[in-house]
Short mmCIF file of C-alpha atoms in Angstrom, two decimals:
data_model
loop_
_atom_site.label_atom_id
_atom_site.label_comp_id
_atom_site.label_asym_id
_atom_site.label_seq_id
_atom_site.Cartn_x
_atom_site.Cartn_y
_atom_site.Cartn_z
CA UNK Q 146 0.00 0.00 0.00
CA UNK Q 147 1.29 3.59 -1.03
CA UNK Q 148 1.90 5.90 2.48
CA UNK Q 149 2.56 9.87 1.86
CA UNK Q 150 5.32 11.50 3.65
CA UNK Q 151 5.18 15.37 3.52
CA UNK Q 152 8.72 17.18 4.32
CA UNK Q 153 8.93 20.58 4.90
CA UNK Q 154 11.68 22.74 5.77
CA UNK Q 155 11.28 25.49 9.06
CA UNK Q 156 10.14 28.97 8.67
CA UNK Q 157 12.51 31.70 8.25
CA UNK Q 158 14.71 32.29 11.26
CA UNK Q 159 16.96 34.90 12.69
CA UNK Q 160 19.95 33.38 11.11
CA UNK Q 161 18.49 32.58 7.89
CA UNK Q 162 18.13 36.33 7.83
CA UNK Q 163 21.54 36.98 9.59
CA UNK Q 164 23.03 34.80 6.68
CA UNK Q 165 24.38 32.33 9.50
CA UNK Q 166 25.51 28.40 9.42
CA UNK Q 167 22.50 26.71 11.39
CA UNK Q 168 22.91 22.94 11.50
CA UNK Q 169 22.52 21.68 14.69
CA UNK Q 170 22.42 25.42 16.17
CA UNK Q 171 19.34 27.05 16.63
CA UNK Q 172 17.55 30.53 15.92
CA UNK Q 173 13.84 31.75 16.49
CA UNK Q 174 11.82 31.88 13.64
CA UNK Q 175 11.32 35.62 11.97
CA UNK Q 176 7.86 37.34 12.23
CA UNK Q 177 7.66 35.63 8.62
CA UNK Q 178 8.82 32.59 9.43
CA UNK Q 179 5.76 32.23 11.25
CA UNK Q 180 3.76 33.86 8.44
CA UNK Q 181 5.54 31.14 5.99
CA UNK Q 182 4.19 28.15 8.32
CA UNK Q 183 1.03 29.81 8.55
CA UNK Q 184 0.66 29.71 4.93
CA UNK Q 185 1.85 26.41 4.56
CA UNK Q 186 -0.68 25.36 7.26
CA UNK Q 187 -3.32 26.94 4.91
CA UNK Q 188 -2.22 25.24 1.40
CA UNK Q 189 -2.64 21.74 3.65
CA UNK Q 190 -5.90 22.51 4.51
CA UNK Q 191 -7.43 24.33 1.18
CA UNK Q 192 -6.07 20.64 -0.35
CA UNK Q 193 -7.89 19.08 2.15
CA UNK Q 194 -4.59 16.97 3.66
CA UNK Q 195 -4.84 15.78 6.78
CA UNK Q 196 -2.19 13.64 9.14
CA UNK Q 197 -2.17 10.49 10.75
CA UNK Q 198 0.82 11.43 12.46
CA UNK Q 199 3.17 14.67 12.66
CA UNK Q 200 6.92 14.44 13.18
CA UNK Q 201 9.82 17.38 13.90
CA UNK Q 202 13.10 17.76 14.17
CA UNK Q 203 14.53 18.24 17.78
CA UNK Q 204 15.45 22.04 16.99
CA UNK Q 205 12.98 24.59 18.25
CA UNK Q 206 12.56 26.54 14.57
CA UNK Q 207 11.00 23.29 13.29
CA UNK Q 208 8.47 22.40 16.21
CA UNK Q 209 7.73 25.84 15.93
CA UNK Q 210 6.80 25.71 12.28
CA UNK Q 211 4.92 21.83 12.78
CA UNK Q 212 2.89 24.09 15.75
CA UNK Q 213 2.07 26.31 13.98
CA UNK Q 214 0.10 24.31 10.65
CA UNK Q 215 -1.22 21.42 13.30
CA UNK Q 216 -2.56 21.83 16.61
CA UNK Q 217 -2.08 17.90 16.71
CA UNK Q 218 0.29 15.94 18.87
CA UNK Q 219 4.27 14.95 17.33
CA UNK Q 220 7.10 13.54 17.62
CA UNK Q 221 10.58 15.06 18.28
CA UNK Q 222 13.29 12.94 16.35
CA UNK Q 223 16.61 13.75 16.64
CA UNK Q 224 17.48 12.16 13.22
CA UNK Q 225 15.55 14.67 11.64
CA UNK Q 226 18.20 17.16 12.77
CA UNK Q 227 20.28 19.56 10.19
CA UNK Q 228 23.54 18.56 9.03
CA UNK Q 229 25.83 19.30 11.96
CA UNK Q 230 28.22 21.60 10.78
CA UNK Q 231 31.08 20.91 13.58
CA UNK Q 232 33.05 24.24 14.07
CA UNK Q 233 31.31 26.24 12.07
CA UNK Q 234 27.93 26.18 13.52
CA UNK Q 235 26.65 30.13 13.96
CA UNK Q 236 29.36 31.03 11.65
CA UNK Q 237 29.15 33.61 8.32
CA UNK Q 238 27.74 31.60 5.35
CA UNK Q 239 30.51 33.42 3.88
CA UNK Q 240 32.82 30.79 4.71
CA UNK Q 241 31.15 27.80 3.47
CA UNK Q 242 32.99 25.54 0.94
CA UNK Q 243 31.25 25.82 -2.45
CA UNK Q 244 28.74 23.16 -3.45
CA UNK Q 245 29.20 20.14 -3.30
CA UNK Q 246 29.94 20.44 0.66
CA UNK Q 247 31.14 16.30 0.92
CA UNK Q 248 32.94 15.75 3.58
CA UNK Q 249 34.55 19.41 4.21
CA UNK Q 250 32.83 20.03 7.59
CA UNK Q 251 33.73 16.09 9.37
CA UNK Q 252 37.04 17.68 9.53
CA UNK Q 253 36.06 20.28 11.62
CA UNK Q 254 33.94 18.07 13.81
CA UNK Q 255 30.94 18.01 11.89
CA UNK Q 256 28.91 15.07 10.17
CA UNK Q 257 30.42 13.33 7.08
CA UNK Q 258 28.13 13.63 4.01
CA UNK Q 259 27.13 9.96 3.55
CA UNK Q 260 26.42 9.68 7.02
CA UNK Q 261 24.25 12.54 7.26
CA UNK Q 262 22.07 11.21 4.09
CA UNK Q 263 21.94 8.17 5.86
CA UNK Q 264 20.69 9.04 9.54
CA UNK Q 265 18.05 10.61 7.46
CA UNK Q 266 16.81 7.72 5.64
CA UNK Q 267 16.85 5.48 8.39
CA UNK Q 268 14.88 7.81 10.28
CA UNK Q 269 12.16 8.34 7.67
CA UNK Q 270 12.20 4.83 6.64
CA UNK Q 271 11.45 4.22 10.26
CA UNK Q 272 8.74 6.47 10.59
CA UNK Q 273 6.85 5.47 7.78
CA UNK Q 274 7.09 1.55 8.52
CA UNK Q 275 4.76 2.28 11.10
CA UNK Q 276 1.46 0.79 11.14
CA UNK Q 277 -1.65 3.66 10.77
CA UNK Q 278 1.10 6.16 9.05
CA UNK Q 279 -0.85 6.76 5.77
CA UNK Q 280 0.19 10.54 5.72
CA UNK Q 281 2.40 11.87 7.38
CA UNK Q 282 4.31 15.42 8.17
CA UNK Q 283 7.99 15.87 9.02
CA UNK Q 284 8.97 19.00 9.65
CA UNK Q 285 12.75 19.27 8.96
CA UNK Q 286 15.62 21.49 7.20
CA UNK Q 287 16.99 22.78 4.19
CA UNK Q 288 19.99 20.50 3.40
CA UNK Q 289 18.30 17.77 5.28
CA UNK Q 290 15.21 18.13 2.51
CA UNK Q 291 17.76 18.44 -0.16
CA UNK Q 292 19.60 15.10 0.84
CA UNK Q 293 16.82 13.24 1.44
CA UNK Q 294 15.59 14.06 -2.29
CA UNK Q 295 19.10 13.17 -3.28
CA UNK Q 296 18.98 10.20 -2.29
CA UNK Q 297 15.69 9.08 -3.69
CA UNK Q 298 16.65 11.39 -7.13
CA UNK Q 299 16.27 8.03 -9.45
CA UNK Q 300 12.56 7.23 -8.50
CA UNK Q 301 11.51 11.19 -8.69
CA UNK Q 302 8.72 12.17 -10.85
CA UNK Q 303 9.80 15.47 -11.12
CA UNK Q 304 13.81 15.40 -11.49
CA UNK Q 305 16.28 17.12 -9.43
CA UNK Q 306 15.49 19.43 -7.25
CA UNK Q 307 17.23 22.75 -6.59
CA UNK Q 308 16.88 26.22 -4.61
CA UNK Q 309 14.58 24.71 -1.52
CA UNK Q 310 12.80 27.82 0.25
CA UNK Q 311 11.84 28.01 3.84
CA UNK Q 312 8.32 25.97 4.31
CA UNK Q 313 9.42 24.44 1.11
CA UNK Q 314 6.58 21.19 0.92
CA UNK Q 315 8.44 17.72 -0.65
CA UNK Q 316 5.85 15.17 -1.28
CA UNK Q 317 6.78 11.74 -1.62
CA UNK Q 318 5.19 7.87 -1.86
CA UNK Q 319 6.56 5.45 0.00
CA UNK Q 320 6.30 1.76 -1.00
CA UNK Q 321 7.88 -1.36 -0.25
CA UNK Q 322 10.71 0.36 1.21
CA UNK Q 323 11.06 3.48 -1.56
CA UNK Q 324 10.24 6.56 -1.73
CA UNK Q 325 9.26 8.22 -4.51
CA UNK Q 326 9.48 12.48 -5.24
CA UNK Q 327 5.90 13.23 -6.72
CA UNK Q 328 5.33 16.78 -5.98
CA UNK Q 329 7.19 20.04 -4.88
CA UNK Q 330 5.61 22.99 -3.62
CA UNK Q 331 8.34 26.18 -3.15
CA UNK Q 332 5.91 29.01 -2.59
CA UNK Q 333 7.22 32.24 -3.09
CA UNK Q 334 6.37 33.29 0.54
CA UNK Q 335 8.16 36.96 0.59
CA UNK Q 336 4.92 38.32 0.78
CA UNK Q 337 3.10 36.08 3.36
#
C-alpha cells in the first residue's frame, strides 16, 4: 500500500536572515517565518490533507513551524536534525565551501556527508514503517530536505530538485521500502 510522507523545511529564522551556518544550532523563527508556516498550514488545509501522524526535528525553529500548521500531537526525532556543521555552527555563510559540501565540515567536527544522508533515511524509513502512518508530516531542514531528495533522485517524478525555500513542501510515496518524489511545492512566501 502507497503511504505519503510530507517534508517541509522550518520557517525563516533569525539566522536565515543573519546569513548564519544553522545545522545543529538554533535561531527563532522571523515574524515571517511564522507567516511562511502559517501559509503552509493553509495550502494543507485548502487541499484538504490531513495527518495520521506529525513528526519534527529536535530544533525549536522546526516544532515551531509543525505548531504552527497542526494543533495535533508529534514527535521530536533527533534524526531529523540539520547537518551538523562541527566548528562552524553560527558562523558567516561566507565561509562555506562551495557546493558540493562532501565531507569538508567532518574535519572540523561536523557530520560526514554519507552519514548525514543516511541518519536521514533510516529515520524516515522508520517512521513510515509504522502501522496507521498513511500521511504523514515531518517538519525538517533545508539540506536535510535536499539530501533526502538526493537520495531518492532516481525514483523522482519530477527530477532534481534545486533552490529549496523556507516551508518548502516535498511530497513523496513510500512503498515497499522506496520513496518516490511526486510533488514540490516552493511558494514564493516573501509576501506572506
Amino acid at each position: 500500500m502507497k503511504k505519503t510522507l510530507y517534508l517541509m523545511r522550518h520557517g525563516q529564522t533569525l539566522f536565515n536572515v543573519r546569513k548564519k551556518i544553522q545545522g545543529f544550532c538554533d535561531a527563532p523563527l522571523t515574524e515571517l517565518g511564522i507567516q511562511q508556516a502559517k501559509v503552509a498550514g493553509e495550502y494543507f488545509k485548502a487541499n484538504g490533507i490531513t495527518f495520521g501522524a506529525a513528526y519534527s526535528s529536535t530544533s525549536e525553529r522546526a516544532c515551531d513551524t509543525l505548531e504552527l500548521i497542526t494543533d495535533m500531537p508529534y514527535t521530536r526525532l533527533k534524526g531529523l536534525k540539520e547537518w551538523n556543521f562541527g566548528l562552524f555552527e553560527g558562523e558567516s555563510e561566507d565561509l562555506n565551501p562551495p557546493l558540493p559540501y562532501g565531507d569538508f565540515f567532518a574535519g572540523f567536527g561536523g557530520e560526514r556527508e554519507m552519514d548525514f544522508r543516511a541518519r536521514l533515511v533510516e529515520t524516515m524509513e522508520s517512521i513510515m514503517s509504522q502501522e496507521n502512518h498513511d500521511v504523514v508530516l515531518a517538519v525538517s531542514h533545508g539540506a536535510a530536505c535536499a539530501q533526502f531528495a538526493r537520495n531518492w533522485e532516481a525514483n523522482s517524478q519530477i527530477g532534481q530538485i534545486t533552490g529549496l525555500k523556507n516551508c518548502c513542501i516535498l511530497k513523496f510515496e513510500y512503498e515497499n521500502s522506496n520513496f518516490t518524489l511526486v510533488d514540490f511545492k516552493n511558494h514564493d512566501f516573501a509576501n506572506a
